[in-house]
Amino acid sequence: MSKHFLPKDISQLTTQCLKGMLCENDSLSLLENEKVVFNNKYDPKKVSLISGGGSGHEPGWSGFVGAGMLTAAAQGDVFASPNDRNIQAAEKVTHSEAGTLFIITNYTGDNLYFGMAVQDLISRYGNNNIKLLRCTDDVAVGRSIGALVGRRTLTGCVLITKVLGAASERGYTLEQIYKLGEQVNSAIASINAGLNHVHIPGHSPSEFYGKLGDNEIEIGLGIHNEPGVIKEEGIPTNEDLIARLLRYIFDKSDQERGYFDFDKGDDIEKALVFTVVDTLEKYYGISPIRVYSGPFVTSLNAQIFTITLMNVTKSSSEEFSREIIFELLDDTTDATGWSRSIYTKPASPTYKQRVITNFQGYADENINQIEYDIKIDPALLRATVTLAAENVIAKEPDITLWDTQMGDGDCGKTLQAGCNAVLRAISDGVADRGSVLTVLKTVLKIIKVDMGGTLGAILFIFMNAFITKLEYLLENNTLNTTEKLAESLTHAITTLCEFTKARIGHRTVMDVLIPFCEFFDRTRDISVAIQVAEDSAKRTSKLTPKLGRATYVGIEDNRKDFPPDPGAYGVYEVIAALRLLKDI
């Protein structure tokens, strides 16, 4: 389980795999640096469908690029989300006059980085041309535990992609395809079981990675090595195991689940393994109308299989009848992960000509051409921004320690890297004209380029929404400056809440951002809002983690003595510097 075939340079693992896909299908091209596989024969008058995620789930997602399925897929490294620039590159290289739908998995990294990209693209093209659909088919995690983040994504996303890809190929509009996606997603359920976890390439075989014993089985695993909901001794027969897994899907008496709506006579389509068809007929009187078997969304070398059921009857509507949905499932596609390899002639060497190494992504906005602005004394602006950066850098050792205790230890260095870049920008004169918008847009670019991780994505979405709203109000509204700032902060936090389930009390950066924005909007007094932010940051040490890695790494039962949340405290240190602006 811990062996892998690896290239000399392990950093090239994903890129080499993507290049290999081009050998199978002449319709595929690759943006090498951006790790984007796209259909080079796509029709720009039809809706583009874009997905993606971490590598290691082959054939998902690049294996489903082709006419009749995805237009493009942005790949991250193993189990790591692609970044927003690569996602935007996927949109640009397959830009459609009919609009773009992003089909994403419901995991934190994908939500945030696709969220970043979508926010940028909405700013560029408008809400009517950019849509995002989350796939949520996993029934393993019950409603109570999964209340905040919702159901995870398993192989149901592939069936959704097949139906929507065929709808795009037939020329349906973005709004029609998006609504169909919501219908199909609501009528899909998946459950899995595994004999072992994944060993990630490049890690020592001796490292702990959730390895199961010789006689252990786990039910309800995630696709990134997340633990299942049940681990137990004894491996049941295929027949007993399938019957048990199907109860997770069909048992309506289970108040924690019961997600799958089914009536006698409904038409069922499914991805199959082992004795699933026989068990469906024996216990539920169901004879699937369509059956698919094979690798769809895998987890490297993990010994896991998944059952996915789709209720075509419940997916249908007046516009998309059951007959049309079956036609969409049956429509041809040249995506190699769905059916077969496509090439002009065997062993075609032309894939090398379709590897693009010099792709130019969207150009960054020229921050020196700002028509509507807020101007203040340049010395005060420099002092405020400098203090904010220096506050965080001074606190970095504590932030790193706290994040090491509760998370993966990168928060302090991530913030420090961003703040050092801000100080360099100040040294280069970015604040010398007293332009608040110039400084804000410079900081936004630094967040995008120099800050990674979940916190970087959260801050980008927040700042981008804040700046976009502020620019609009500066151009179109007669409110005074304080009112415009308050309204922009409210818009920013509302937008951010669309991409994260974290709220006050969940021990995250939102414990500072939300009360700061709310109190500034309520009081229009920056000093009051800063004090609330400080109190909120300190209060995180009394909160039990509700989201993220900290909820299951090293947390003892009933433990109350937590360090402060590192992200929340880091953001507070930035906010604290705004005291210098209290008199303007």
Coordinates of C-alpha atoms in Angstrom, one line a residue:
M1 CA 0.0 0.0 0.0
S2 CA 2.9 2.4 0.4
K3 CA 4.6 1.8 -2.9
H4 CA 4.4 4.2 -5.9
F5 CA 5.9 4.5 -9.4
L6 CA 7.4 8.0 -9.3
P7 CA 9.4 10.2 -11.8
K8 CA 12.9 11.5 -10.9
D9 CA 11.4 14.9 -10.0
I10 CA 8.3 14.2 -7.9
S11 CA 7.1 17.8 -8.5
Q12 CA 6.5 16.8 -12.1
L13 CA 4.2 13.8 -11.2
T14 CA 0.9 15.6 -12.0
T15 CA 2.2 17.3 -15.1
Q16 CA 3.6 14.1 -16.6
C17 CA 0.2 12.3 -16.0
L18 CA -1.6 15.2 -17.7
K19 CA 0.7 15.0 -20.7
G20 CA 0.0 11.3 -20.9
M21 CA -3.7 12.0 -21.3
L22 CA -3.0 14.0 -24.5
C23 CA -1.6 10.7 -26.0
E24 CA -5.1 9.2 -25.7
N25 CA -7.2 12.0 -27.2
D26 CA -6.3 14.5 -29.9
S27 CA -9.1 16.8 -28.8
L28 CA -7.2 17.6 -25.5
S29 CA -4.6 20.2 -25.0
L30 CA -2.8 21.2 -21.9
L31 CA -1.8 24.5 -20.3
E32 CA 1.4 23.1 -18.8
N33 CA 2.2 25.7 -16.1
E34 CA -1.5 26.1 -15.1
K35 CA -2.2 22.3 -15.1
V36 CA -5.3 22.8 -17.1
V37 CA -6.6 20.2 -19.6
F38 CA -9.1 21.6 -22.1
N39 CA -11.1 20.5 -25.1
N40 CA -9.3 22.3 -28.0
K41 CA -12.4 21.7 -30.3
Y42 CA -14.9 23.3 -27.9
D43 CA -17.7 25.5 -29.3
P44 CA -17.6 29.1 -27.8
K45 CA -21.3 29.5 -28.5
K46 CA -22.1 26.7 -26.1
V47 CA -21.9 26.8 -22.3
S48 CA -18.5 25.9 -20.9
L49 CA -18.4 23.4 -18.1
I50 CA -15.3 23.6 -15.9
S51 CA -14.4 21.4 -12.9
G52 CA -11.2 20.3 -11.2
G53 CA -9.6 19.5 -7.9
G54 CA -6.7 17.7 -6.4
S55 CA -4.9 15.1 -8.5
G56 CA -4.9 11.5 -7.3
H57 CA -8.6 10.9 -8.1
E58 CA -8.1 9.7 -11.7
P59 CA -9.9 9.8 -14.1
G60 CA -11.5 12.7 -12.2
W61 CA -11.4 15.4 -13.4
S62 CA -9.3 15.7 -16.5
G63 CA -10.5 12.3 -17.7
F64 CA -13.9 13.8 -18.2
V65 CA -12.8 16.6 -20.5
G66 CA -14.2 16.3 -24.0
A67 CA -17.2 17.0 -26.1
G68 CA -20.3 16.1 -24.2
M69 CA -18.8 16.5 -20.7
L70 CA -16.3 19.0 -19.3
T71 CA -14.9 21.8 -21.4
A72 CA -11.9 22.1 -19.1
A73 CA -10.5 20.8 -15.8
A74 CA -8.0 22.6 -13.5
Q75 CA -5.8 20.1 -11.6
G76 CA -4.0 20.8 -8.3
D77 CA -1.2 18.6 -7.0
V78 CA -2.1 15.4 -5.1
F79 CA -5.2 16.1 -3.0
A80 CA -4.6 19.9 -3.2
S81 CA -7.0 22.3 -4.8
P82 CA -6.0 24.2 -7.9
N83 CA -5.4 27.9 -7.3
D84 CA -7.6 30.6 -8.5
R85 CA -5.3 31.7 -11.3
N86 CA -5.3 28.3 -12.8
I87 CA -9.0 28.0 -12.5
Q88 CA -9.4 31.4 -14.2
A89 CA -7.0 30.2 -16.9
A90 CA -9.3 27.2 -17.5
E91 CA -12.2 29.7 -18.1
K92 CA -10.1 32.0 -20.3
V93 CA -8.8 29.3 -22.6
T94 CA -12.4 28.0 -23.0
H95 CA -14.3 31.3 -22.7
S96 CA -17.8 31.0 -23.9
E97 CA -20.3 33.6 -25.2
A98 CA -23.0 31.5 -23.6
G99 CA -21.4 31.6 -20.1
T100 CA -19.6 29.2 -17.8
L101 CA -20.7 26.8 -15.2
F102 CA -18.2 25.6 -12.6
I103 CA -19.0 22.2 -11.2
I104 CA -17.1 21.7 -7.9
T105 CA -16.7 19.2 -5.1
N106 CA -17.9 20.3 -1.7
Y107 CA -14.6 20.4 0.1
T108 CA -13.1 23.5 1.8
G109 CA -10.2 24.1 -0.5
D110 CA -12.3 23.7 -3.7
N111 CA -15.0 25.9 -2.3
L112 CA -12.6 28.7 -1.5
Y113 CA -10.3 28.7 -4.5
F114 CA -13.1 28.2 -7.0
G115 CA -14.9 30.9 -5.0
M116 CA -12.0 33.2 -5.5
A117 CA -12.0 32.6 -9.2
V118 CA -15.8 32.9 -9.5
Q119 CA -15.7 36.3 -7.7
D120 CA -13.1 37.6 -10.0
L121 CA -14.9 36.4 -13.1
I122 CA -18.3 37.7 -11.9
S123 CA -16.6 41.1 -11.5
R124 CA -15.4 40.7 -15.1
Y125 CA -18.5 39.2 -16.8
G126 CA -21.4 39.5 -14.4
N127 CA -23.7 37.1 -12.4
N128 CA -25.6 36.0 -15.5
N129 CA -22.6 34.6 -17.2
I130 CA -20.9 32.8 -14.4
K131 CA -22.5 30.1 -12.2
L132 CA -21.2 27.6 -9.6
L133 CA -22.7 24.3 -8.7
R134 CA -21.6 22.2 -5.7
C135 CA -22.0 18.4 -5.9
T136 CA -23.2 16.9 -2.6
D137 CA -24.0 13.2 -2.9
D138 CA -22.3 11.6 0.1
V139 CA -24.8 10.1 2.6
A140 CA -22.2 8.8 5.1
V141 CA -22.1 11.9 7.3
G142 CA -25.3 12.6 9.1
R143 CA -27.2 15.8 9.1
S144 CA -26.2 16.9 12.6
I145 CA -22.4 16.5 12.1
G146 CA -22.5 17.8 8.6
A147 CA -24.9 20.6 9.2
L148 CA -22.4 23.4 8.6
V149 CA -20.6 22.2 5.5
G150 CA -23.2 19.9 4.0
R151 CA -22.8 16.6 2.2
R152 CA -19.4 15.8 0.8
T153 CA -18.8 14.9 -2.9
L154 CA -18.2 11.3 -4.1
T155 CA -18.8 9.9 -7.6
G156 CA -22.1 11.6 -8.1
C157 CA -20.3 14.6 -9.6
V158 CA -19.4 12.4 -12.6
L159 CA -23.1 11.6 -13.4
I160 CA -24.0 15.3 -13.0
T161 CA -21.2 16.2 -15.4
K162 CA -22.3 13.7 -18.0
V163 CA -25.9 15.0 -18.0
L164 CA -24.9 18.7 -18.0
G165 CA -22.2 18.2 -20.6
A166 CA -24.7 16.6 -22.9
A167 CA -27.1 19.4 -22.3
S168 CA -24.5 22.0 -23.2
E169 CA -23.6 20.1 -26.3
R170 CA -27.3 20.3 -27.3
G171 CA -27.3 24.1 -26.9
Y172 CA -29.2 24.6 -23.7
T173 CA -28.6 28.0 -21.9
L174 CA -26.5 28.5 -18.8
E175 CA -29.6 29.0 -16.6
Q176 CA -31.3 25.9 -17.9
I177 CA -28.2 23.8 -17.4
Y178 CA -27.6 25.2 -13.9
K179 CA -31.2 24.4 -12.8
L180 CA -30.9 20.9 -14.3
G181 CA -27.7 20.4 -12.3
E182 CA -29.6 21.4 -9.1
Q183 CA -32.3 18.9 -9.9
V184 CA -29.9 16.0 -10.6
N185 CA -27.7 16.8 -7.6
S186 CA -30.8 16.6 -5.3
A187 CA -31.6 13.1 -6.6
I188 CA -28.2 11.5 -6.2
A189 CA -26.8 9.5 -3.2
S190 CA -23.4 7.8 -2.7
I191 CA -21.8 5.7 0.0
N192 CA -18.5 3.8 0.1
A193 CA -16.4 1.3 2.0
G194 CA -12.7 0.7 2.1
L195 CA -10.1 -1.8 3.2
N196 CA -7.3 0.8 3.6
H197 CA -6.4 4.4 3.3
V198 CA -4.2 6.2 0.8
H199 CA -0.4 6.5 1.1
I200 CA 0.5 9.8 -0.5
P201 CA 3.5 9.7 -3.0
G202 CA 6.7 11.1 -1.6
H203 CA 5.9 10.4 2.0
S204 CA 7.7 7.9 4.1
P205 CA 6.0 4.4 4.3
S206 CA 6.5 4.6 8.0
E207 CA 4.3 7.7 8.3
F208 CA 0.8 7.2 9.8
Y209 CA -1.9 7.7 7.1
G210 CA -4.9 6.0 8.6
K211 CA -3.7 2.5 7.7
L212 CA -6.3 -0.2 8.6
G213 CA -5.4 -3.5 10.1
D214 CA -5.5 -6.8 8.1
N215 CA -9.1 -7.5 9.3
E216 CA -10.5 -4.0 9.5
I217 CA -13.0 -2.2 7.3
E218 CA -14.1 1.4 7.2
I219 CA -17.4 2.8 5.9
G220 CA -18.1 6.3 4.7
L221 CA -14.6 7.6 3.9
G222 CA -13.8 10.9 2.2
I223 CA -11.8 11.1 -1.0
H224 CA -8.7 12.8 0.5
N225 CA -7.9 10.3 3.2
E226 CA -10.6 11.6 5.6
P227 CA -11.6 9.0 8.1
G228 CA -14.9 7.2 7.7
V229 CA -17.9 7.3 10.0
I230 CA -17.4 3.6 11.1
K231 CA -14.3 1.5 11.5
E232 CA -14.7 -2.1 12.7
E233 CA -13.1 -5.5 12.9
G234 CA -14.2 -8.2 10.6
I235 CA -14.7 -7.9 6.8
P236 CA -18.2 -9.0 5.8
T237 CA -19.1 -10.8 2.6
N238 CA -19.9 -8.7 -0.5
E239 CA -23.6 -9.5 -0.2
D240 CA -23.8 -8.5 3.5
L241 CA -21.7 -5.3 3.0
I242 CA -23.7 -4.1 0.0
A243 CA -27.0 -4.6 1.8
R244 CA -25.7 -2.6 4.7
L245 CA -24.4 0.2 2.5
L246 CA -27.7 0.5 0.7
R247 CA -29.5 1.0 4.0
Y248 CA -27.5 4.3 4.3
I249 CA -29.2 5.4 1.1
F250 CA -32.7 4.0 1.4
D251 CA -33.6 3.9 5.1
K252 CA -36.0 6.8 5.6
S253 CA -36.4 6.0 9.3
D254 CA -32.8 7.2 9.7
Q255 CA -33.4 10.8 10.7
E256 CA -29.7 11.6 10.2
R257 CA -29.8 10.6 6.6
G258 CA -32.8 9.5 4.4
Y259 CA -31.5 11.8 1.7
F260 CA -32.6 9.6 -1.2
D261 CA -36.2 10.2 -2.3
F262 CA -37.5 7.0 -3.9
D263 CA -40.9 5.7 -4.8
K264 CA -41.9 2.4 -6.4
G265 CA -41.7 2.7 -10.2
D266 CA -39.0 5.4 -10.2
D267 CA -36.3 5.0 -12.8
I268 CA -32.9 4.4 -11.2
E269 CA -29.5 4.8 -12.9
K270 CA -26.4 3.8 -11.0
A271 CA -22.7 3.2 -10.9
L272 CA -22.2 -0.4 -9.9
V273 CA -19.8 -2.7 -8.1
F274 CA -20.0 -6.3 -7.0
T275 CA -23.5 -7.6 -6.3
V276 CA -25.3 -4.2 -6.1
V277 CA -27.8 -4.9 -8.9
D278 CA -28.9 -8.2 -7.3
T279 CA -29.3 -6.6 -3.9
L280 CA -31.3 -3.7 -5.2
E281 CA -33.7 -6.1 -6.9
K282 CA -33.9 -8.4 -3.8
Y283 CA -34.5 -5.8 -1.1
Y284 CA -36.0 -2.8 -2.9
G285 CA -37.6 -4.2 -6.1
I286 CA -35.4 -1.9 -8.2
S287 CA -34.0 -2.9 -11.6
P288 CA -31.6 -0.1 -12.6
I289 CA -32.3 1.4 -16.1
R290 CA -28.7 2.3 -16.6
V291 CA -25.6 0.7 -15.0
Y292 CA -22.1 2.1 -15.1
S293 CA -19.0 0.4 -13.6
G294 CA -15.4 1.4 -13.4
P295 CA -13.0 4.0 -12.0
F296 CA -14.6 7.5 -11.8
V297 CA -13.4 9.4 -8.7
T298 CA -10.6 7.3 -7.0
S299 CA -8.2 8.0 -4.2
L300 CA -4.8 6.9 -5.4
N301 CA -4.1 3.4 -4.2
A302 CA -6.8 3.2 -1.6
Q303 CA -8.9 0.0 -1.7
I304 CA -12.3 1.7 -1.8
F305 CA -15.4 1.2 -3.8
T306 CA -18.4 3.5 -4.0
I307 CA -22.1 2.9 -4.8
T308 CA -23.9 5.9 -6.5
L309 CA -27.6 5.9 -7.2
M310 CA -29.4 8.5 -9.3
N311 CA -33.2 8.8 -9.4
V312 CA -33.9 9.9 -12.9
T313 CA -37.6 10.3 -12.2
K314 CA -37.0 12.7 -9.3
S315 CA -34.4 14.6 -11.4
S316 CA -37.0 15.3 -14.1
S317 CA -39.1 18.4 -14.6
E318 CA -41.4 19.9 -17.2
E319 CA -38.5 21.2 -19.2
F320 CA -36.3 18.1 -18.7
S321 CA -38.4 15.0 -18.8
R322 CA -37.1 11.6 -17.7
E323 CA -36.8 10.7 -21.4
I324 CA -34.6 13.7 -22.1
I325 CA -32.4 13.0 -19.1
F326 CA -31.9 9.4 -20.3
E327 CA -31.0 10.8 -23.7
L328 CA -28.5 13.1 -22.1
L329 CA -26.9 10.1 -20.3
D330 CA -26.8 8.2 -23.5
D331 CA -25.4 11.0 -25.7
T332 CA -21.9 10.3 -26.9
T333 CA -18.8 11.9 -25.4
D334 CA -15.2 11.6 -26.3
A335 CA -14.1 12.1 -22.7
T336 CA -11.7 9.2 -22.2
G337 CA -12.7 8.7 -18.5
W338 CA -16.3 8.0 -19.4
S339 CA -16.0 5.5 -22.3
R340 CA -13.0 5.0 -24.5
S341 CA -9.8 6.6 -25.7
I342 CA -10.1 8.9 -28.7
Y343 CA -7.3 9.6 -31.1
T344 CA -6.8 10.3 -34.8
K345 CA -4.5 7.3 -35.2
P346 CA -2.8 5.0 -32.8
A347 CA 0.3 6.2 -31.0
S348 CA -0.2 9.7 -32.5
P349 CA 2.9 11.9 -31.6
T350 CA 1.0 15.2 -32.1
Y351 CA 0.3 15.6 -28.4
K352 CA 3.6 17.4 -28.0
Q353 CA 2.3 20.1 -30.3
R354 CA -0.7 20.6 -28.0
V355 CA 1.3 21.2 -24.9
I356 CA 1.1 25.0 -24.3
T357 CA 3.9 26.4 -22.2
N358 CA 3.5 30.1 -22.6
F359 CA -0.1 30.7 -21.9
Q360 CA -1.0 34.3 -20.9
G361 CA -3.7 34.4 -18.2
Y362 CA -5.9 37.4 -17.5
A363 CA -3.9 40.6 -17.0
D364 CA -4.0 42.1 -13.6
E365 CA -5.9 45.4 -13.3
N366 CA -3.8 48.5 -13.7
I367 CA -4.0 49.9 -10.2
N368 CA -2.5 53.2 -11.4
Q369 CA -5.6 54.0 -13.4
I370 CA -8.2 54.6 -10.6
E371 CA -10.9 57.2 -11.5
Y372 CA -12.9 57.2 -8.2
D373 CA -10.9 57.1 -5.0
I374 CA -10.5 58.0 -1.3
K375 CA -7.5 60.3 -0.6
I376 CA -5.9 60.8 2.8
D377 CA -2.6 62.2 4.0
P378 CA 0.2 59.9 2.5
A379 CA 2.2 59.9 5.7
L380 CA -0.8 58.6 7.7
L381 CA -1.6 56.0 5.0
R382 CA 2.0 54.7 5.0
A383 CA 2.0 54.7 8.8
T384 CA -1.2 52.7 9.1
V385 CA -0.3 50.1 6.5
T386 CA 3.2 49.7 8.0
L387 CA 1.9 49.3 11.5
A388 CA -0.6 46.6 10.4
A389 CA 2.2 44.6 8.7
E390 CA 4.6 45.0 11.6
N391 CA 1.9 44.0 14.1
V392 CA 1.5 40.7 12.3
I393 CA 5.2 40.0 11.8
A394 CA 5.8 40.7 15.6
K395 CA 3.1 38.2 16.5
E396 CA 4.2 35.5 14.0
P397 CA 6.0 33.3 16.5
D398 CA 2.8 33.1 18.7
I399 CA 0.6 32.5 15.6
T400 CA 2.8 29.8 14.3
L401 CA 2.9 28.1 17.8
W402 CA -0.9 28.2 18.1
D403 CA -1.4 26.8 14.6
T404 CA 1.1 24.1 15.2
Q405 CA -0.8 23.0 18.3
M406 CA -4.2 23.1 16.5
G407 CA -3.6 22.8 12.8
D408 CA -0.8 22.4 10.2
G409 CA 1.5 25.2 11.5
D410 CA 1.5 27.3 8.3
C411 CA -0.7 30.2 9.3
G412 CA 2.0 32.4 10.9
K413 CA 4.4 32.1 7.9
T414 CA 1.6 32.6 5.4
L415 CA 0.7 35.9 7.1
Q416 CA 4.3 36.9 7.5
A417 CA 5.0 36.4 3.8
G418 CA 2.0 38.6 2.9
C419 CA 3.1 41.3 5.3
N420 CA 6.7 41.3 4.1
A421 CA 5.3 41.8 0.6
V422 CA 3.2 44.7 1.8
L423 CA 6.2 46.4 3.5
R424 CA 8.1 46.1 0.2
A425 CA 5.2 47.8 -1.6
I426 CA 5.2 50.6 0.9
S427 CA 9.0 51.0 0.5
D428 CA 8.4 51.2 -3.3
G429 CA 6.0 54.1 -2.8
V430 CA 2.6 52.5 -3.2
A431 CA 1.1 54.9 -0.6
D432 CA 2.9 58.0 -1.7
R433 CA -0.1 59.5 -3.5
G434 CA -2.4 58.9 -0.5
S435 CA -4.6 56.7 -2.6
V436 CA -6.6 54.3 -0.5
L437 CA -7.9 52.3 -3.5
T438 CA -4.3 51.9 -4.8
V439 CA -3.1 50.5 -1.5
L440 CA -6.2 48.2 -1.1
K441 CA -5.7 46.8 -4.6
T442 CA -2.0 46.3 -4.0
V443 CA -2.8 44.3 -0.8
L444 CA -5.4 42.3 -2.7
K445 CA -2.9 41.3 -5.3
I446 CA -0.4 40.4 -2.6
I447 CA -3.0 38.2 -1.0
K448 CA -3.6 36.4 -4.3
V449 CA 0.1 36.0 -5.2
D450 CA 2.0 35.7 -1.9
M451 CA -0.5 34.1 0.5
G452 CA -1.7 30.5 0.1
G453 CA -3.8 28.2 2.3
T454 CA -7.4 28.5 3.4
L455 CA -6.8 31.9 5.1
G456 CA -5.4 33.4 1.9
A457 CA -8.5 32.4 0.0
I458 CA -10.8 33.7 2.7
L459 CA -9.0 37.1 2.9
F460 CA -9.0 37.4 -0.9
I461 CA -12.8 36.8 -1.2
F462 CA -13.5 39.3 1.6
M463 CA -11.1 42.0 0.2
N464 CA -12.2 41.6 -3.4
A465 CA -15.9 41.9 -2.5
F466 CA -15.1 44.9 -0.3
I467 CA -13.1 46.7 -3.0
T468 CA -15.7 46.0 -5.7
K469 CA -18.5 47.4 -3.6
L470 CA -16.5 50.4 -2.5
E471 CA -15.7 51.3 -6.1
Y472 CA -19.3 51.1 -7.0
L473 CA -20.4 53.3 -4.2
L474 CA -17.7 55.8 -4.9
E475 CA -18.9 56.1 -8.5
N476 CA -22.7 55.9 -7.9
N477 CA -23.6 57.0 -4.4
T478 CA -23.8 60.2 -2.4
L479 CA -23.1 58.6 1.0
N480 CA -20.2 60.0 3.0
T481 CA -17.0 58.0 3.2
T482 CA -17.7 56.3 6.5
E483 CA -21.1 55.2 5.3
K484 CA -19.6 53.8 2.1
L485 CA -16.9 51.9 4.0
A486 CA -19.6 50.4 6.4
E487 CA -21.8 49.3 3.5
S488 CA -18.8 47.8 1.7
L489 CA -17.7 45.9 4.7
T490 CA -21.2 44.5 5.1
H491 CA -21.3 43.4 1.5
A492 CA -17.8 41.8 1.9
I493 CA -18.8 39.7 4.9
T494 CA -22.1 38.7 3.2
T495 CA -20.2 37.6 0.1
L496 CA -17.7 35.6 2.1
C497 CA -20.4 33.8 4.0
E498 CA -21.5 32.3 0.6
F499 CA -18.2 30.4 0.4
T500 CA -17.6 29.3 4.0
K501 CA -20.0 27.8 6.6
A502 CA -17.9 29.3 9.4
R503 CA -19.7 31.7 11.6
I504 CA -19.2 33.4 15.0
G505 CA -18.5 30.7 17.6
H506 CA -16.8 28.3 15.2
R507 CA -13.3 29.3 16.2
T508 CA -12.1 30.7 12.9
V509 CA -11.1 34.0 11.4
M510 CA -14.9 34.7 11.1
D511 CA -15.0 35.2 14.8
V512 CA -13.2 38.5 14.2
L513 CA -14.3 39.5 10.8
I514 CA -18.0 39.2 11.4
P515 CA -18.3 41.2 14.6
F516 CA -15.8 43.9 13.3
C517 CA -18.0 44.5 10.2
E518 CA -21.2 44.4 12.2
F519 CA -20.1 46.8 14.9
F520 CA -18.6 49.2 12.4
D521 CA -21.8 49.2 10.4
R522 CA -23.9 49.6 13.6
T523 CA -21.8 52.3 15.3
R524 CA -19.8 53.9 12.5
D525 CA -17.0 54.2 15.2
I526 CA -13.8 52.5 14.2
S527 CA -12.5 52.5 17.8
V528 CA -15.5 50.5 19.0
A529 CA -15.2 48.0 16.1
I530 CA -11.5 47.5 16.8
Q531 CA -12.2 46.8 20.5
V532 CA -14.9 44.3 19.6
A533 CA -12.4 42.6 17.2
E534 CA -9.8 42.4 20.0
D535 CA -12.3 40.9 22.5
S536 CA -13.4 38.4 19.8
A537 CA -9.9 37.3 19.0
K538 CA -9.1 36.7 22.6
R539 CA -12.4 34.9 23.1
T540 CA -11.5 32.2 20.5
S541 CA -9.3 30.6 23.2
K542 CA -12.5 29.6 25.0
L543 CA -14.1 28.1 21.9
T544 CA -14.2 24.4 20.9
P545 CA -13.2 24.0 17.2
K546 CA -16.2 23.3 14.9
L547 CA -14.6 23.3 11.5
G548 CA -11.4 22.3 9.8
R549 CA -8.4 20.2 10.9
A550 CA -8.5 21.4 14.5
T551 CA -11.8 19.5 15.1
Y552 CA -10.0 16.2 14.9
V553 CA -6.3 16.7 15.4
G554 CA -5.1 16.3 19.0
I555 CA -8.4 17.4 20.7
E556 CA -9.1 15.7 24.0
D557 CA -12.6 15.1 25.2
N558 CA -14.1 18.2 27.0
R559 CA -10.8 20.1 26.6
K560 CA -11.3 23.9 27.3
D561 CA -7.7 25.3 27.4
F562 CA -7.2 26.1 23.7
P563 CA -4.8 28.7 22.4
P564 CA -6.4 31.6 20.5
D565 CA -7.3 30.9 16.9
P566 CA -4.2 31.9 14.9
G567 CA -6.1 33.2 11.8
A568 CA -8.5 35.2 13.9
Y569 CA -5.7 36.8 15.9
G570 CA -3.6 37.5 12.8
V571 CA -6.5 39.4 11.2
Y572 CA -7.1 41.3 14.5
E573 CA -3.5 42.5 14.4
V574 CA -4.2 44.1 11.0
I575 CA -7.4 45.6 12.2
A576 CA -5.7 47.1 15.3
A577 CA -3.6 49.4 13.1
L578 CA -6.8 51.2 11.9
R579 CA -6.8 53.1 15.2
L580 CA -4.5 55.6 13.5
L581 CA -7.4 56.5 11.2
K582 CA -10.0 57.1 13.9
D583 CA -9.9 60.9 13.4
I584 CA -10.2 61.1 9.6

